[in-house]
mmCIF file of C-alpha atoms in Angstrom:
data_model
loop_
_atom_site.group_PDB
_atom_site.id
_atom_site.type_symbol
_atom_site.label_atom_id
_atom_site.label_comp_id
_atom_site.label_asym_id
_atom_site.label_seq_id
_atom_site.Cartn_x
_atom_site.Cartn_y
_atom_site.Cartn_z
ATOM 1 C CA MET A 1 -159.719 35.103 195.837
ATOM 2 C CA PRO A 2 -160.054 31.383 196.569
ATOM 3 C CA LYS A 3 -161.965 30.024 199.541
ATOM 4 C CA LEU A 4 -159.443 29.666 202.361
ATOM 5 C CA ALA A 5 -159.717 26.713 204.751
ATOM 6 C CA MET A 6 -157.482 25.826 207.680
ATOM 7 C CA ILE A 7 -157.046 22.266 208.891
ATOM 8 C CA ALA A 8 -155.375 21.148 212.127
ATOM 9 C CA ALA A 9 -155.469 18.661 214.981
ATOM 10 C CA ILE A 10 -155.442 20.594 218.246
ATOM 11 C CA ALA A 11 -155.317 19.736 221.941
ATOM 12 C CA GLU A 12 -157.590 21.375 224.526
ATOM 13 C CA ASN A 13 -154.946 24.092 225.040
ATOM 14 C CA ARG A 14 -154.672 24.529 221.227
ATOM 15 C CA ALA A 15 -151.275 22.743 221.136
ATOM 16 C CA ILE A 16 -150.415 21.384 217.677
ATOM 17 C CA GLY A 17 -146.766 20.345 217.835
ATOM 18 C CA ASN A 18 -143.494 19.914 219.630
ATOM 19 C CA GLU A 19 -140.023 20.141 218.076
ATOM 20 C CA ASN A 20 -141.525 20.293 214.552
ATOM 21 C CA LYS A 21 -143.517 17.071 215.034
ATOM 22 C CA LEU A 22 -147.241 16.448 215.364
ATOM 23 C CA LEU A 23 -148.386 15.682 218.901
ATOM 24 C CA TYR A 24 -150.938 13.009 217.992
ATOM 25 C CA TRP A 25 -151.151 10.040 215.664
ATOM 26 C CA LEU A 26 -154.859 9.434 215.059
ATOM 27 C CA PRO A 27 -155.543 7.277 211.983
ATOM 28 C CA ASP A 28 -159.080 8.665 211.512
ATOM 29 C CA ASP A 29 -157.719 12.226 211.633
ATOM 30 C CA LEU A 30 -155.134 11.380 208.970
ATOM 31 C CA LYS A 31 -157.872 9.833 206.791
ATOM 32 C CA ARG A 32 -160.002 12.961 207.180
ATOM 33 C CA PHE A 33 -157.031 15.179 206.305
ATOM 34 C CA LYS A 34 -156.371 13.141 203.163
ATOM 35 C CA GLN A 35 -160.054 13.072 202.179
ATOM 36 C CA LEU A 36 -160.476 16.840 202.565
ATOM 37 C CA THR A 37 -157.215 17.966 200.942
ATOM 38 C CA THR A 38 -156.720 15.489 198.068
ATOM 39 C CA GLY A 39 -157.205 17.210 194.737
ATOM 40 C CA HIS A 40 -156.771 20.670 196.278
ATOM 41 C CA THR A 41 -153.996 23.170 196.883
ATOM 42 C CA ILE A 42 -152.291 22.992 200.267
ATOM 43 C CA ILE A 43 -150.138 25.796 201.648
ATOM 44 C CA MET A 44 -147.591 25.321 204.394
ATOM 45 C CA GLY A 45 -144.527 26.893 205.918
ATOM 46 C CA ARG A 46 -141.021 25.619 205.228
ATOM 47 C CA ASN A 47 -140.706 23.775 208.564
ATOM 48 C CA THR A 48 -144.026 22.024 208.042
ATOM 49 C CA PHE A 49 -142.820 20.835 204.636
ATOM 50 C CA ARG A 50 -139.584 19.563 206.205
ATOM 51 C CA SER A 51 -141.595 17.633 208.804
ATOM 52 C CA LEU A 52 -143.458 15.613 206.149
ATOM 53 C CA PRO A 53 -141.990 12.084 206.218
ATOM 54 C CA LYS A 54 -142.039 11.616 202.425
ATOM 55 C CA GLY A 55 -141.919 15.238 201.244
ATOM 56 C CA ALA A 56 -144.631 16.740 199.042
ATOM 57 C CA LEU A 57 -148.056 15.194 199.619
ATOM 58 C CA PRO A 58 -149.356 13.280 196.597
ATOM 59 C CA ASN A 59 -152.410 14.282 194.559
ATOM 60 C CA ARG A 60 -152.322 17.855 195.837
ATOM 61 C CA ARG A 61 -150.721 21.062 194.667
ATOM 62 C CA ASN A 62 -148.100 21.695 197.372
ATOM 63 C CA ILE A 63 -147.129 25.312 198.042
ATOM 64 C CA VAL A 64 -144.413 26.241 200.528
ATOM 65 C CA LEU A 65 -143.996 29.762 201.837
ATOM 66 C CA SER A 66 -140.387 30.805 202.271
ATOM 67 C CA ARG A 67 -138.694 34.161 201.913
ATOM 68 C CA ARG A 68 -135.247 32.543 201.918
ATOM 69 C CA GLY A 69 -135.819 30.125 199.079
ATOM 70 C CA ALA A 70 -135.631 26.541 200.204
ATOM 71 C CA GLU A 71 -135.154 23.074 198.776
ATOM 72 C CA CYS A 72 -138.696 21.689 198.668
ATOM 73 C CA PRO A 73 -138.865 19.002 195.962
ATOM 74 C CA GLY A 74 -142.357 18.615 194.519
ATOM 75 C CA ALA A 75 -143.574 21.936 195.893
ATOM 76 C CA GLU A 76 -143.914 25.430 194.497
ATOM 77 C CA LEU A 77 -142.263 28.222 196.487
ATOM 78 C CA PHE A 78 -143.770 31.637 197.156
ATOM 79 C CA PRO A 79 -142.424 34.412 199.396
ATOM 80 C CA SER A 80 -145.856 35.353 200.812
ATOM 81 C CA LEU A 81 -149.338 34.004 201.367
ATOM 82 C CA GLU A 82 -150.749 36.782 199.198
ATOM 83 C CA GLU A 83 -148.591 35.799 196.225
ATOM 84 C CA ALA A 84 -149.424 32.126 196.708
ATOM 85 C CA LEU A 85 -153.164 32.878 196.782
ATOM 86 C CA GLU A 86 -152.873 35.007 193.630
ATOM 87 C CA SER A 87 -151.663 31.864 191.832
ATOM 88 C CA CYS A 88 -154.894 30.043 192.766
ATOM 89 C CA THR A 89 -158.268 30.303 191.068
ATOM 90 C CA SER A 90 -161.222 31.947 192.758
ATOM 91 C CA GLU A 91 -163.262 28.736 192.379
ATOM 92 C CA GLU A 92 -160.958 26.525 194.428
ATOM 93 C CA THR A 93 -160.636 25.799 198.133
ATOM 94 C CA VAL A 94 -157.090 26.231 199.398
ATOM 95 C CA TYR A 95 -156.034 24.531 202.644
ATOM 96 C CA ILE A 96 -153.569 26.005 205.135
ATOM 97 C CA ILE A 97 -151.904 23.020 206.842
ATOM 98 C CA GLY A 98 -149.398 24.701 209.185
ATOM 99 C CA GLY A 99 -147.359 25.679 211.012
ATOM 100 C CA GLU A 100 -148.074 27.983 213.910
ATOM 101 C CA LYS A 101 -146.916 31.252 212.281
ATOM 102 C CA LEU A 102 -148.836 30.596 209.074
ATOM 103 C CA TYR A 103 -151.994 29.650 210.976
ATOM 104 C CA SER A 104 -151.781 32.900 212.966
ATOM 105 C CA TYR A 105 -151.177 35.007 209.873
ATOM 106 C CA ALA A 106 -153.866 33.321 207.753
ATOM 107 C CA LEU A 107 -156.642 33.093 210.366
ATOM 108 C CA PRO A 108 -158.153 36.547 209.700
ATOM 109 C CA HIS A 109 -158.429 35.616 205.997
ATOM 110 C CA ALA A 110 -159.860 32.113 206.544
ATOM 111 C CA ASP A 111 -163.432 31.176 205.651
ATOM 112 C CA ILE A 112 -163.641 27.741 207.269
ATOM 113 C CA LEU A 113 -161.799 25.753 209.949
ATOM 114 C CA TYR A 114 -161.589 21.961 209.930
ATOM 115 C CA LEU A 115 -160.366 21.094 213.409
ATOM 116 C CA THR A 116 -159.818 17.779 215.101
ATOM 117 C CA GLU A 117 -160.324 18.741 218.735
ATOM 118 C CA ILE A 118 -158.475 16.220 220.897
ATOM 119 C CA LYS A 119 -159.578 15.726 224.476
ATOM 120 C CA ASP A 120 -156.096 15.966 225.949
ATOM 121 C CA THR A 121 -153.549 18.545 227.100
ATOM 122 C CA PRO A 122 -149.988 17.473 226.287
ATOM 123 C CA GLU A 123 -147.179 17.891 228.794
ATOM 124 C CA GLN A 124 -144.860 19.357 226.178
ATOM 125 C CA ALA A 125 -145.732 21.555 223.223
ATOM 126 C CA ASP A 126 -144.012 24.456 221.535
ATOM 127 C CA ALA A 127 -146.472 25.234 218.722
ATOM 128 C CA PHE A 128 -150.092 26.308 219.144
ATOM 129 C CA PHE A 129 -153.082 27.011 216.927
ATOM 130 C CA PRO A 130 -154.283 30.610 217.288
ATOM 131 C CA ASP A 131 -157.279 31.374 219.495
ATOM 132 C CA TRP A 132 -159.857 31.504 216.703
ATOM 133 C CA LYS A 133 -162.678 32.194 219.148
ATOM 134 C CA ALA A 134 -160.996 35.470 220.172
ATOM 135 C CA ILE A 135 -160.319 36.517 216.566
ATOM 136 C CA GLY A 136 -163.539 37.019 214.658
ATOM 137 C CA ALA A 137 -166.900 35.355 214.929
ATOM 138 C CA TRP A 138 -166.910 31.646 214.141
ATOM 139 C CA GLN A 139 -169.985 29.437 214.122
ATOM 140 C CA GLU A 140 -169.761 25.711 214.686
ATOM 141 C CA SER A 141 -171.481 24.033 211.755
ATOM 142 C CA GLU A 142 -170.612 20.404 212.400
ATOM 143 C CA ARG A 143 -169.304 18.187 215.219
ATOM 144 C CA GLU A 144 -168.634 14.466 214.984
ATOM 145 C CA PRO A 145 -167.452 12.825 218.240
ATOM 146 C CA HIS A 146 -165.062 9.854 218.228
ATOM 147 C CA ALA A 147 -164.408 7.591 221.187
ATOM 148 C CA LYS A 148 -161.036 6.323 222.322
ATOM 149 C CA ASP A 149 -160.358 2.840 220.887
ATOM 150 C CA GLU A 150 -157.534 0.421 220.059
ATOM 151 C CA LYS A 151 -156.264 2.713 217.258
ATOM 152 C CA HIS A 152 -156.925 6.055 218.961
ATOM 153 C CA SER A 153 -155.417 6.869 222.369
ATOM 154 C CA PHE A 154 -157.694 9.871 222.942
ATOM 155 C CA GLU A 155 -161.288 10.932 222.444
ATOM 156 C CA PHE A 156 -161.635 13.598 219.764
ATOM 157 C CA ASP A 157 -164.212 15.510 217.726
ATOM 158 C CA PHE A 158 -164.112 16.426 214.061
ATOM 159 C CA THR A 159 -165.373 20.007 214.176
ATOM 160 C CA THR A 160 -166.103 22.463 211.392
ATOM 161 C CA TYR A 161 -166.367 26.197 212.018
ATOM 162 C CA ILE A 162 -167.565 28.733 209.471
ATOM 163 C CA LYS A 163 -166.752 32.416 209.679
ATOM 164 C CA ALA A 164 -169.898 34.368 210.518
ATOM 165 C CA GLN A 165 -170.810 36.852 207.814
#
């Protein structure tokens, strides 16, 4: 079984999206996402794939979970997370990149969380990251604060949590 990581940008109320769009545009968060996931396998739900502006993300193995079969150019389709993970090697780190249902389903199986914790609560959100603190024991292993600046409308922290053994 590969190492399973989850990566998301979340508000203080764990909001992650609204109407199939990200809530925040933080250039440093996007750079971190690219740096962590490039060269790895990423797994996402069908709606997350459809929300990507240019389709499959380059320099990554893109896997989309869909029971209905969907048009996802540049991505491999699997009907379940289990089947997708079986296609991965035990030496690799696989990243779950969304959406809400997949995060909730995959959380009990995850080994590490890479969260960008944004110091804001949006007025409108319809997708939320699961309450990881209520599901299992997670230990914070790293926190890197970032101040609000001309490119970033909110303060945020890059935070890494590791599942306690």
